[in-house]
PDB file of C-alpha atoms in Angstrom:
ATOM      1  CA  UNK A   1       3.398  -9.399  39.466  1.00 43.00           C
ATOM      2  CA  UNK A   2       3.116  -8.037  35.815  1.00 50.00           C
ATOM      3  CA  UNK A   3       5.547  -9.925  33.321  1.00 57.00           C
ATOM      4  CA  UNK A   4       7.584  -7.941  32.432  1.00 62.00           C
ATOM      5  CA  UNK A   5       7.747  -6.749  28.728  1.00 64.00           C
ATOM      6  CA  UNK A   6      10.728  -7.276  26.655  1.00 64.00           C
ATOM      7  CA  UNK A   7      11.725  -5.512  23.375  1.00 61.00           C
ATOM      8  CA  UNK A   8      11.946  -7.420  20.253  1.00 60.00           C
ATOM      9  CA  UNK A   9      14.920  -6.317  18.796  1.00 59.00           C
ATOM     10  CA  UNK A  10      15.477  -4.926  15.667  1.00 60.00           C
ATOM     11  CA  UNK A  11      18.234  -5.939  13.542  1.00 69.00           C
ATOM     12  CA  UNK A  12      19.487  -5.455   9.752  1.00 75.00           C
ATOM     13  CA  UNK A  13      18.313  -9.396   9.540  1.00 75.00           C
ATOM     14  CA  UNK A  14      14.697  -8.243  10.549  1.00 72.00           C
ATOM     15  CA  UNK A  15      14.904  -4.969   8.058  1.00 77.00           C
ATOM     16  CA  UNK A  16      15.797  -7.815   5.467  1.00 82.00           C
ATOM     17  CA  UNK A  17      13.248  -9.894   6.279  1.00 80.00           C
ATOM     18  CA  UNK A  18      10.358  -6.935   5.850  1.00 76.00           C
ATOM     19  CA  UNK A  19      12.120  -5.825   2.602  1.00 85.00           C
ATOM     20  CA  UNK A  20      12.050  -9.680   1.205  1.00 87.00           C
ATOM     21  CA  UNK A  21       8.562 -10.141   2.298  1.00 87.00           C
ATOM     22  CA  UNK A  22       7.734  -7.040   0.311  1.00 85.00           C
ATOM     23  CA  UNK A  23       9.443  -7.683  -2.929  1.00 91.00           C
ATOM     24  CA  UNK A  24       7.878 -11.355  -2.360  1.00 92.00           C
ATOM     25  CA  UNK A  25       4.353  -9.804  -2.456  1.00 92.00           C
ATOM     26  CA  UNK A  26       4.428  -7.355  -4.904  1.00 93.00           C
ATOM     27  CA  UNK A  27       6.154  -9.581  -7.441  1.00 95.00           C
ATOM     28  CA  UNK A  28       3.536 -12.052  -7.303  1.00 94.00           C
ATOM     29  CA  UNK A  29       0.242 -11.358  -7.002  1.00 94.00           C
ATOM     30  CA  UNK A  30       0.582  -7.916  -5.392  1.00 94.00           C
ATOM     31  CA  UNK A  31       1.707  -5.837  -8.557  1.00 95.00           C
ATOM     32  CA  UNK A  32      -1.353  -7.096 -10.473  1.00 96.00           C
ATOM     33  CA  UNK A  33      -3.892  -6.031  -8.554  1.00 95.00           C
ATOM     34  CA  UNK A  34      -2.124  -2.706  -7.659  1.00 93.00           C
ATOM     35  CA  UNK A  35      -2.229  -2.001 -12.024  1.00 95.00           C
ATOM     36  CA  UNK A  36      -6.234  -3.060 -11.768  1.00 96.00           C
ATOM     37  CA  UNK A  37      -6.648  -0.639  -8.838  1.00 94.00           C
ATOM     38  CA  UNK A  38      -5.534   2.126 -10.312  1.00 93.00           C
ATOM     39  CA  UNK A  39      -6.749   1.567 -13.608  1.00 93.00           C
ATOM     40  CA  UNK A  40      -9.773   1.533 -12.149  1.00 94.00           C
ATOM     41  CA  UNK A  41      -9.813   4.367  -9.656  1.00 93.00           C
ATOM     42  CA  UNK A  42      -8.190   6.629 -12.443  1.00 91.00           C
ATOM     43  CA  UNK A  43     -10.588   5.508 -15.565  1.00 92.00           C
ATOM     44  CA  UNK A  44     -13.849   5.746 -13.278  1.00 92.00           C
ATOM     45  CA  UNK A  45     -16.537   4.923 -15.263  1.00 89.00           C
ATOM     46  CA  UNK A  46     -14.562   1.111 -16.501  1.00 91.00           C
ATOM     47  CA  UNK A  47     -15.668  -1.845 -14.579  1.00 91.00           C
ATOM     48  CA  UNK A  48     -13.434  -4.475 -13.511  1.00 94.00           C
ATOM     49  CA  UNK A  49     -13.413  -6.749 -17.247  1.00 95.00           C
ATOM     50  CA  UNK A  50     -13.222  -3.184 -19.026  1.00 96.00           C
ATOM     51  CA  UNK A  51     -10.111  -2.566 -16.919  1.00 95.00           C
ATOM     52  CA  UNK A  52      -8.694  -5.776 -17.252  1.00 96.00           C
ATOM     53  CA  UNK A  53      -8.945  -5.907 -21.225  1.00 96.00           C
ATOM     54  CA  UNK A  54      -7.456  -2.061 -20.989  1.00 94.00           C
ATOM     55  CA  UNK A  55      -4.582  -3.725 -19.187  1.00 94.00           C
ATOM     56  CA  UNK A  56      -3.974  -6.763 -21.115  1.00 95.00           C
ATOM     57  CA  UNK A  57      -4.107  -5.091 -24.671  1.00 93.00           C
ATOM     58  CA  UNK A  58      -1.679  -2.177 -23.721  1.00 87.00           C
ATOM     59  CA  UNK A  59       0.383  -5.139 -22.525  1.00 88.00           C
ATOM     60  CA  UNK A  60      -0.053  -8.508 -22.640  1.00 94.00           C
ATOM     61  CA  UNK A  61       0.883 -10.534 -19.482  1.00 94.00           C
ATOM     62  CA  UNK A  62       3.208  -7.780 -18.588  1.00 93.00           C
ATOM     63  CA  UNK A  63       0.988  -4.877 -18.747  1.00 93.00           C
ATOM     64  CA  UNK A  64      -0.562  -5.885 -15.230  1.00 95.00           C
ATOM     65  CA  UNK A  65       3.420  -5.577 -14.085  1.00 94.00           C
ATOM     66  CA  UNK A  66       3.309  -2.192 -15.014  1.00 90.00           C
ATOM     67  CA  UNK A  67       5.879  -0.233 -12.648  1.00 89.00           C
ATOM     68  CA  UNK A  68       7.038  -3.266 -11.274  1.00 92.00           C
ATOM     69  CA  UNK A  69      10.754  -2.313 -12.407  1.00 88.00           C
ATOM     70  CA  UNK A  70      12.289  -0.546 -10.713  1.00 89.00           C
ATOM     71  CA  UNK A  71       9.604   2.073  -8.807  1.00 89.00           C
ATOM     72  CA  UNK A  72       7.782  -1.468  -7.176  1.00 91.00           C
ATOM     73  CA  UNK A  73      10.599  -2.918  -6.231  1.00 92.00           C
ATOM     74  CA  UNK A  74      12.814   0.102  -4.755  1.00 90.00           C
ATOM     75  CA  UNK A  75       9.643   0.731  -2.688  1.00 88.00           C
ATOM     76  CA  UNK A  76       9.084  -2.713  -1.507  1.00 87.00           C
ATOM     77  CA  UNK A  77      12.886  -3.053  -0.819  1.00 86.00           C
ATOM     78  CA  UNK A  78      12.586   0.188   1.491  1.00 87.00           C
ATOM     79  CA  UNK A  79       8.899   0.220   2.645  1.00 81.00           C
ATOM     80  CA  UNK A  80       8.801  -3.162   4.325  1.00 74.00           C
ATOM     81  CA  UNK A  81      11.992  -2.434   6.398  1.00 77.00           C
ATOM     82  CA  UNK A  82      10.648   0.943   7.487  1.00 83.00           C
ATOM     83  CA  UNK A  83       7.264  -0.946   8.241  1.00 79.00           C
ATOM     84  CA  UNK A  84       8.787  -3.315  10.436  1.00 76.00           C
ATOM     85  CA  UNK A  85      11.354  -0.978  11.886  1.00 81.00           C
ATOM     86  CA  UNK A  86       8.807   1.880  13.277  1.00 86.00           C
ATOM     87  CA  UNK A  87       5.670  -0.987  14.241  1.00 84.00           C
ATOM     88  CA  UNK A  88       7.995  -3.025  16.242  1.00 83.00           C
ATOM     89  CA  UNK A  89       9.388   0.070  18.168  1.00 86.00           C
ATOM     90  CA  UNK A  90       5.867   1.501  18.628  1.00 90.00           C
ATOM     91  CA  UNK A  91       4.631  -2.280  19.758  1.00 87.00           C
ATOM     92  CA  UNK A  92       7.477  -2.461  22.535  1.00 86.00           C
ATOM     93  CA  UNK A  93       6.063   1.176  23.913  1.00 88.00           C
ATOM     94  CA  UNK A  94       2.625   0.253  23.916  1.00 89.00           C
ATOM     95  CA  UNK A  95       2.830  -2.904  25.470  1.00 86.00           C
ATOM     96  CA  UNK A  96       5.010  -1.328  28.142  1.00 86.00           C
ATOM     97  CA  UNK A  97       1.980   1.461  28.753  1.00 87.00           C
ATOM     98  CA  UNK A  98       0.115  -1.391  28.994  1.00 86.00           C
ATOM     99  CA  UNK A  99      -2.428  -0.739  25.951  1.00 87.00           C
ATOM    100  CA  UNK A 100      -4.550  -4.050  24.561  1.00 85.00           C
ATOM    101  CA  UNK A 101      -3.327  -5.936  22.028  1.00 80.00           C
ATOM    102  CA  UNK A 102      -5.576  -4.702  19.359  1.00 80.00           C
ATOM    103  CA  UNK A 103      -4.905  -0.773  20.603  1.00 86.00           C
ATOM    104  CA  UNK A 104      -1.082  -1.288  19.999  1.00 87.00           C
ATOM    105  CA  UNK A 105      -1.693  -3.276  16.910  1.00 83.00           C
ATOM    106  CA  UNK A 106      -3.699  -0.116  15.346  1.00 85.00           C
ATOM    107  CA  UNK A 107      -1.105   2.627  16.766  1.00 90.00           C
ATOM    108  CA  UNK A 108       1.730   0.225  15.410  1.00 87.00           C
ATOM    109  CA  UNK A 109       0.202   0.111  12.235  1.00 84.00           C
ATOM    110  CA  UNK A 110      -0.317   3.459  11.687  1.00 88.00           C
ATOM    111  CA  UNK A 111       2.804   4.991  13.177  1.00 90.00           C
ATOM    112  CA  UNK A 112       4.862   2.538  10.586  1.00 87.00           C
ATOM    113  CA  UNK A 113       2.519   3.334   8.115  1.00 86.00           C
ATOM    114  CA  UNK A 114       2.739   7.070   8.260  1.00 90.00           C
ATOM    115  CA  UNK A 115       6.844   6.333   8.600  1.00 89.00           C
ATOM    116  CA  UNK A 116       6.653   4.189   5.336  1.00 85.00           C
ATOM    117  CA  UNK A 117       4.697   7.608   3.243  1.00 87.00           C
ATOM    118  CA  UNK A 118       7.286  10.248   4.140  1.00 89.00           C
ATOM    119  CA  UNK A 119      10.340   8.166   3.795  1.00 85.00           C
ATOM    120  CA  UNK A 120      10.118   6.268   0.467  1.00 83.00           C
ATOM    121  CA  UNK A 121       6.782   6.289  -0.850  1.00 86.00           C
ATOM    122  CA  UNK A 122       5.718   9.567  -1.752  1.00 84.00           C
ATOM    123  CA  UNK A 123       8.401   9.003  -5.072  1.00 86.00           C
ATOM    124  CA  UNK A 124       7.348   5.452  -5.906  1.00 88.00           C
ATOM    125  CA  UNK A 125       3.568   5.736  -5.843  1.00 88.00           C
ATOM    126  CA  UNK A 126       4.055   8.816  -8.095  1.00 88.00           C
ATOM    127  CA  UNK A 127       5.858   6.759 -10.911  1.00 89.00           C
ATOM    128  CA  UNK A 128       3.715   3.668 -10.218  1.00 88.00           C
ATOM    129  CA  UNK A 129       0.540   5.571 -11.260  1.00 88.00           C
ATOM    130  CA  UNK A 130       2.449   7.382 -13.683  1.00 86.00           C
ATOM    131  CA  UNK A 131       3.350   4.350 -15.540  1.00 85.00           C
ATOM    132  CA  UNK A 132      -0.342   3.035 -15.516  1.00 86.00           C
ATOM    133  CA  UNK A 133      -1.933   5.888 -16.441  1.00 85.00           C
ATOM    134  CA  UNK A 134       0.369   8.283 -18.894  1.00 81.00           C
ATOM    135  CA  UNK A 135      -0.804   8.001 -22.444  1.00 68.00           C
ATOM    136  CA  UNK A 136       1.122   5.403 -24.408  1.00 62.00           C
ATOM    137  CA  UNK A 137       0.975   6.773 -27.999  1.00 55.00           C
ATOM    138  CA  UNK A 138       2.405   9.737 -29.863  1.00 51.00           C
ATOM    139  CA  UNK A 139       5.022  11.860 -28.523  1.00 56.00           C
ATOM    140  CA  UNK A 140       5.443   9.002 -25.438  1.00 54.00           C
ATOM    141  CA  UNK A 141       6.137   5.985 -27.909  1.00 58.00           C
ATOM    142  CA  UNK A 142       9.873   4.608 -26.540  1.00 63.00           C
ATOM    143  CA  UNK A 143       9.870   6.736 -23.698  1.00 77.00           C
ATOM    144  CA  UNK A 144      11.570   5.258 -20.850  1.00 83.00           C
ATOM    145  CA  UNK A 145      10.055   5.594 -17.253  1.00 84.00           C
ATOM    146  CA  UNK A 146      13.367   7.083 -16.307  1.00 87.00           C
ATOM    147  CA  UNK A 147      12.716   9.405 -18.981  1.00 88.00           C
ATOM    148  CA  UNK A 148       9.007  10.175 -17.743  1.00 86.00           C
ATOM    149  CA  UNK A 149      10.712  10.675 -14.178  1.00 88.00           C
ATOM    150  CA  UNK A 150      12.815  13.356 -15.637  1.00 90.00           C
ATOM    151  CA  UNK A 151      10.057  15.064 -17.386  1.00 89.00           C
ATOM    152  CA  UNK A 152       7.925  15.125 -14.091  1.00 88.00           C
ATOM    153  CA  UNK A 153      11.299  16.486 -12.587  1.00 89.00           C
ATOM    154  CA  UNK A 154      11.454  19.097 -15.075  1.00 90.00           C
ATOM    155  CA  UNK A 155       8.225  20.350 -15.186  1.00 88.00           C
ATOM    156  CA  UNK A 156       7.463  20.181 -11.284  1.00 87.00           C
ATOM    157  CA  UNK A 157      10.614  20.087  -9.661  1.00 89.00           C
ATOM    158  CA  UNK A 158      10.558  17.197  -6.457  1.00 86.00           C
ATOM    159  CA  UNK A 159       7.318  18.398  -5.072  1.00 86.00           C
ATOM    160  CA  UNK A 160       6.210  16.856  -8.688  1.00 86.00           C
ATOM    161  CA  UNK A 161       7.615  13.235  -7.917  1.00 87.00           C
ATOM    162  CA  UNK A 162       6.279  13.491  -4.403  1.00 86.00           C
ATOM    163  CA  UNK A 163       2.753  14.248  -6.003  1.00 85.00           C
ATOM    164  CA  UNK A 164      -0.118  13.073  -3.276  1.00 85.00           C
ATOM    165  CA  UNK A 165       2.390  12.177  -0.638  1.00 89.00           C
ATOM    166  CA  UNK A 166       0.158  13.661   2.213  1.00 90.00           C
ATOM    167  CA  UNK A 167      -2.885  11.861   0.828  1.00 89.00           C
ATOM    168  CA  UNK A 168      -0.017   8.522   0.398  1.00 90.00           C
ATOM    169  CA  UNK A 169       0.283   9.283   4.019  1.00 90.00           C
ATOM    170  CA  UNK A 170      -3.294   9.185   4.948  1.00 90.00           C
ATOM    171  CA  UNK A 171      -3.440   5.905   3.258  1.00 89.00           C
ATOM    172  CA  UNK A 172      -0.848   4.337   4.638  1.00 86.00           C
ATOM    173  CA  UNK A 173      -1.905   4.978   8.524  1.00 89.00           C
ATOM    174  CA  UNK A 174      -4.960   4.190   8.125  1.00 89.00           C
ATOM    175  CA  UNK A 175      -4.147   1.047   5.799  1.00 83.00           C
ATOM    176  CA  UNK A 176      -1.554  -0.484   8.442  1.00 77.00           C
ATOM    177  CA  UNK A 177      -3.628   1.187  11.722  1.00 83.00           C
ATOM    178  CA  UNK A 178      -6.471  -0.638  10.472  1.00 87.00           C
ATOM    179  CA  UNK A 179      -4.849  -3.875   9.145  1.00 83.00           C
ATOM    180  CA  UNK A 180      -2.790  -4.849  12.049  1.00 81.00           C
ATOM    181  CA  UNK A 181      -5.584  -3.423  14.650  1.00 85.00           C
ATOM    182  CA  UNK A 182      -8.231  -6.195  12.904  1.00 90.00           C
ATOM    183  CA  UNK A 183      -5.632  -8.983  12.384  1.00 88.00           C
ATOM    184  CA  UNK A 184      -4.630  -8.646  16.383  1.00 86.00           C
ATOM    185  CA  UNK A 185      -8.653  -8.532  17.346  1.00 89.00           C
ATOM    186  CA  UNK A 186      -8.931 -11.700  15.447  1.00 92.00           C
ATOM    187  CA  UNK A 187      -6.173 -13.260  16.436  1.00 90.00           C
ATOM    188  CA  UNK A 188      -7.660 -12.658  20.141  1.00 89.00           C
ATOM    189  CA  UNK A 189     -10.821 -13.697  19.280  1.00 91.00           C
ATOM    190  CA  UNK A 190      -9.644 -17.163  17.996  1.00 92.00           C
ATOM    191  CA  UNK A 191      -7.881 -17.486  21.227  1.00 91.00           C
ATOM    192  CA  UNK A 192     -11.357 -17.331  23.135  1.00 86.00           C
ATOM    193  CA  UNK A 193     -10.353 -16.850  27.033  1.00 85.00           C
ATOM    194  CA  UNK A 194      -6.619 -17.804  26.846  1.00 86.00           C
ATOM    195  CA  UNK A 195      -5.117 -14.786  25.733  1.00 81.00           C
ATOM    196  CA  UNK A 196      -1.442 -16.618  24.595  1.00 82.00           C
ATOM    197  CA  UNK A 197      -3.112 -19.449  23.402  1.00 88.00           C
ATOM    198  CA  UNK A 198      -0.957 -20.644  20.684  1.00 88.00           C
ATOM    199  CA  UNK A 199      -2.721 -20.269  17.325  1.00 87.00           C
ATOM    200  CA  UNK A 200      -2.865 -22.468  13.967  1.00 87.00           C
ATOM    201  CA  UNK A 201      -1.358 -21.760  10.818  1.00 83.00           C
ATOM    202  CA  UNK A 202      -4.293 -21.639   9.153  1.00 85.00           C
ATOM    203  CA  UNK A 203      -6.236 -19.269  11.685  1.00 89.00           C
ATOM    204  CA  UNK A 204      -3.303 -16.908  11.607  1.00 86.00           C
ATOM    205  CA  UNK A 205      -3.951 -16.977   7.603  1.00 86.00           C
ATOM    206  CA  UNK A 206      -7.518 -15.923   7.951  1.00 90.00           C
ATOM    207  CA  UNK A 207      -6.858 -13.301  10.896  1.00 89.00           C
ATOM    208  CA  UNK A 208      -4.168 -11.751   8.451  1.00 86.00           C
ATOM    209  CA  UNK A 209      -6.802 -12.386   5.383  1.00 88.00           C
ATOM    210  CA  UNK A 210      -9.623 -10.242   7.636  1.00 91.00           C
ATOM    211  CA  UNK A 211      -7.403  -7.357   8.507  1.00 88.00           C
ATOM    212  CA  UNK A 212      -6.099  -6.750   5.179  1.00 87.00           C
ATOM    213  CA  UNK A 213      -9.883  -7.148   3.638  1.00 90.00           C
ATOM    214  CA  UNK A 214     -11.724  -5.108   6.770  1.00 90.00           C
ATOM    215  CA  UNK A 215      -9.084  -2.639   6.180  1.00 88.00           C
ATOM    216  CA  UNK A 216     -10.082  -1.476   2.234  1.00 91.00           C
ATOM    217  CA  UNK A 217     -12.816   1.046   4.670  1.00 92.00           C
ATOM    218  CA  UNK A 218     -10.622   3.947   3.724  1.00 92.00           C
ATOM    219  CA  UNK A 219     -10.744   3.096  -0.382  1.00 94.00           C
ATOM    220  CA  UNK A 220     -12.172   6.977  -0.936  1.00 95.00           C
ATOM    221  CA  UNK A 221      -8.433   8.227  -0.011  1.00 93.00           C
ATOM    222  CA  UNK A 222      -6.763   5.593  -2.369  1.00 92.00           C
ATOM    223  CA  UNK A 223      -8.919   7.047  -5.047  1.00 95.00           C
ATOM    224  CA  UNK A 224      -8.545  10.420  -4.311  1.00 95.00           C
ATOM    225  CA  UNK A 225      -4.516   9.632  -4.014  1.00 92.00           C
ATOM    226  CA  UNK A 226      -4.747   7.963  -7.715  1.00 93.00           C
ATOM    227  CA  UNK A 227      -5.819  11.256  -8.930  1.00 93.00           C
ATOM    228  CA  UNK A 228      -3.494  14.104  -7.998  1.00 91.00           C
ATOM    229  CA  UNK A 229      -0.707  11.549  -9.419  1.00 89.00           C
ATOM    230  CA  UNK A 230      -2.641  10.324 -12.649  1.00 89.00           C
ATOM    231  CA  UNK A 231      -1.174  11.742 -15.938  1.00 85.00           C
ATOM    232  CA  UNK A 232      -4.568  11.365 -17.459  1.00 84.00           C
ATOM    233  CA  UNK A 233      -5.165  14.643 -19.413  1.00 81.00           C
ATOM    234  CA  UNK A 234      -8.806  15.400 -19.093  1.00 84.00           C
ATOM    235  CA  UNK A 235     -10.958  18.759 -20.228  1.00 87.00           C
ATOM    236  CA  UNK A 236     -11.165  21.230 -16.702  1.00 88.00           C
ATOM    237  CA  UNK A 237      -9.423  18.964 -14.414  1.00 89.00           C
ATOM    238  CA  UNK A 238      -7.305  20.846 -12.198  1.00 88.00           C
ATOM    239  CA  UNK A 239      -3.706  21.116 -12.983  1.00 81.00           C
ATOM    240  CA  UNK A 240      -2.330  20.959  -9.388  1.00 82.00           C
ATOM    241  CA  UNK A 241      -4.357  19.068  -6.961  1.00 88.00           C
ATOM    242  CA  UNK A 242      -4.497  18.817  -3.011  1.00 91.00           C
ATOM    243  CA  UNK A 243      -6.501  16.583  -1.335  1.00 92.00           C
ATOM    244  CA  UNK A 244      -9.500  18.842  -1.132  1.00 94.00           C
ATOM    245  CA  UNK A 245      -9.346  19.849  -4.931  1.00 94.00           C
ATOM    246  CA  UNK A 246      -9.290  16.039  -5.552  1.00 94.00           C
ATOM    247  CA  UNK A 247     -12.188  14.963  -3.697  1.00 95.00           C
ATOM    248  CA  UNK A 248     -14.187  17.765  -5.127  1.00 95.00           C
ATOM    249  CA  UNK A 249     -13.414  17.033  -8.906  1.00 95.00           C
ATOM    250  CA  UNK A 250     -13.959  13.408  -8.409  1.00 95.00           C
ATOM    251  CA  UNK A 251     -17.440  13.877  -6.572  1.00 96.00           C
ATOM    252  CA  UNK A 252     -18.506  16.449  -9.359  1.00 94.00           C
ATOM    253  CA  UNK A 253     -17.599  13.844 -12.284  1.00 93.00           C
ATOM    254  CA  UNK A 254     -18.537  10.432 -10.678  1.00 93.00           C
ATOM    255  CA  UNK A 255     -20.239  11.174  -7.583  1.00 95.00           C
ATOM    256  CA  UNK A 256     -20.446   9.046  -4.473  1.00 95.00           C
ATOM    257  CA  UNK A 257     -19.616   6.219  -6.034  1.00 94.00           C
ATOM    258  CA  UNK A 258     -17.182   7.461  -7.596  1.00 95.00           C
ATOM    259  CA  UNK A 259     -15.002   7.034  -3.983  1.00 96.00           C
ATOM    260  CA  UNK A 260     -14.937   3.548  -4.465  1.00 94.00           C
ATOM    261  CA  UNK A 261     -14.101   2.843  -8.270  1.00 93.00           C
ATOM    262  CA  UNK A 262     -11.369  -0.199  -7.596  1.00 94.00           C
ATOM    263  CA  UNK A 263     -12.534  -1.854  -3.982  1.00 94.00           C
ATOM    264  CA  UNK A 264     -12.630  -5.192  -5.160  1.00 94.00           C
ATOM    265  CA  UNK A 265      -9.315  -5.575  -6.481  1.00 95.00           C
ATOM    266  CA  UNK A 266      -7.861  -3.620  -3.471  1.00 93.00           C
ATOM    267  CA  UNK A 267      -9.595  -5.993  -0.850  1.00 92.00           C
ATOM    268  CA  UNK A 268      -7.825  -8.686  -2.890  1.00 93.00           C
ATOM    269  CA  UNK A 269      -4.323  -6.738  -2.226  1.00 91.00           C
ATOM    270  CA  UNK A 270      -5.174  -5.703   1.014  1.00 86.00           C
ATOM    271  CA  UNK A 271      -5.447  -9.267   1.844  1.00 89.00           C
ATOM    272  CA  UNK A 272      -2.264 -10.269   0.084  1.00 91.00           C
ATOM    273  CA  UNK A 273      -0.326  -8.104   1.760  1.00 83.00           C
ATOM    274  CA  UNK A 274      -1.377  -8.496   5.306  1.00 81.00           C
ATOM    275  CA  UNK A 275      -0.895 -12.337   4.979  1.00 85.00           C
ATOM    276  CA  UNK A 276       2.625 -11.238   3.678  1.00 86.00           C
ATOM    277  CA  UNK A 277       3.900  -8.865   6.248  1.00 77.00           C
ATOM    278  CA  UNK A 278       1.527  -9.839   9.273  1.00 76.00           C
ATOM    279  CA  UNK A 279       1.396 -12.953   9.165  1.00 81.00           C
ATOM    280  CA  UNK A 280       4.576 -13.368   7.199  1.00 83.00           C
ATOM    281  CA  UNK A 281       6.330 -11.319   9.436  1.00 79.00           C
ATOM    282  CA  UNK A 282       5.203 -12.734  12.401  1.00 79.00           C
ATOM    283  CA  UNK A 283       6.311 -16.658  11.222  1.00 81.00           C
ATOM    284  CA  UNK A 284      10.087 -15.297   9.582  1.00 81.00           C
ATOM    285  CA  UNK A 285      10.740 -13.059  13.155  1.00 75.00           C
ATOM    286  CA  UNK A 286      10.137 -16.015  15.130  1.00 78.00           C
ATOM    287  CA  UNK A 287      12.336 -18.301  12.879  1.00 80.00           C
ATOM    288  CA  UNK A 288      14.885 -16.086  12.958  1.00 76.00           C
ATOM    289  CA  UNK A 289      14.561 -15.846  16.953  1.00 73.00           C
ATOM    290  CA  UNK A 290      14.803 -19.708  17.568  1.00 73.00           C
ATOM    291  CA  UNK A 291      18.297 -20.009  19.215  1.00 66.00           C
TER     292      UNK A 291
END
């Protein structure tokens, strides 16, 4: 007889939890690599050192927090919940179709990716990049990033702030499809032929660590994403970009390799933040379900 599958509920405590896990990883380490990124994917021909010398003299310390406050934080507060919200719904269904654990870990992860574009992150990711890559000098000197918000507002109405949102959206499934679908395959594989063999700490850490690195694959849409929401001003760019426009004007200036200007510091995020909300998430849920 097949055990039968119960639904993990989902409770404000649980949208907390995602939302705290979120801020937790994007004010530490998360935020930093996030400004190297896209200074890197936007600036294409800079190497990493370049990028991190751009960052530190427009800055100091706090230029690699660029964005942080508030667009980083309103989108961690909101993105995490919505991640956690829409995977563990999709989970339940999957497991009661009775798909494999890494099958419902990919749809999971994509269907709360795609979830976490279209409700919140379409805005945030525009005034992120914004903040990284608008020109600091002349006429912008004491601008706020309110004030660039505005502008943006001004000149392109919301379709402006939600610059890139479909390419955002691309990201994001594939980001979480592939992250949680790779954590759950290595999670099994640890397990060898007991599939609810309990697992260590530490090889829940490096299941969460291979996901989020095996999961930087789709780095040619992050960079394509960067640039229809850079404010860099440069000679015969396009003014409005889709996806396609994007992916032509970075190919015709960079090439190939142009695709994947900012891996390395991704795979560094991408592992940051699957250890935060997989197996982060994972550890706080079942605290919080201990009677």
């Amino acid at each position: 007889m097949a055990a039968k599958i119960e639904k993990r509920p989902v409770s404000a405590v649980n949208l907390l939890v995602g939302a705290g896990l979120n801020i937790f990883e994007t004010s530490t380490l998360g935020q930093p690599f996030e400004v190297i990124k896209t200074q890197m994917a936007a600036n294409r021909g800079d190497g990493m050192p370049t990028s991190i010398s751009k960052i530190f003299q427009r800055g100091g310390v706090f230029g690699f927090y660029q964005g942080l406050i508030p667009w980083a934080w309103f989108e961690a507060a909101t993105k995490g919940s919505v991640l956690i919200f829409a995977a563990s719904e999709i989970e339940y269904r999957c497991k009661q179709v009775g798909l494999s654990s890494g099958a419902t870990g990919v749809l999971a992860g994509m269907g709360g990716g795609i979830a976490q574009a279209y409700a919140t992150m379409g805005l945030t990711t525009t005034m992120k990049t914004a903040e990284i890559t608008r020109a600091k000098g002349g006429d912008a000197v004491g601008k706020s990033t309110m004030q660039v918000a505005y502008d943006i507002y001004k000149k392109e109405g919301i379709r402006g702030l939600n610059k890139g949102v479909n390419a955002v959206a691309l990201r994001q499934c594939t980001n979480w499809g592939s992250r949680f679908g790779f954590s759950r395959v290595a999670e099994d594989m640890m397990r060898g032929p007991d599939p609810k063999a309990p697992l260590s700490t530490e090889k829940k850490i490096i299941a969460s660590a291979i996901g989020g690195a095996l999961g930087c694959w789709n780095q040619p849409i992050e960079v394509i994403r960067v640039e229809m929401q850079s404010q860099l001003k440069t000679p015969g760019r396009p003014e409005r970009m889709t996806i396609v426009t994007a992916a032509k004007w970075i190919y015709q200036n960079n090439g190939i390799l142009g695709f994947y200007r900012g891996v390395t510091p991704r795979i560094g995020l991408g592992i940051w933040q699957t250890i935060c909300m997989v197996y982060g998430g994972d550890v706080v849920k079942a605290w919080i379900a201990k009677p």
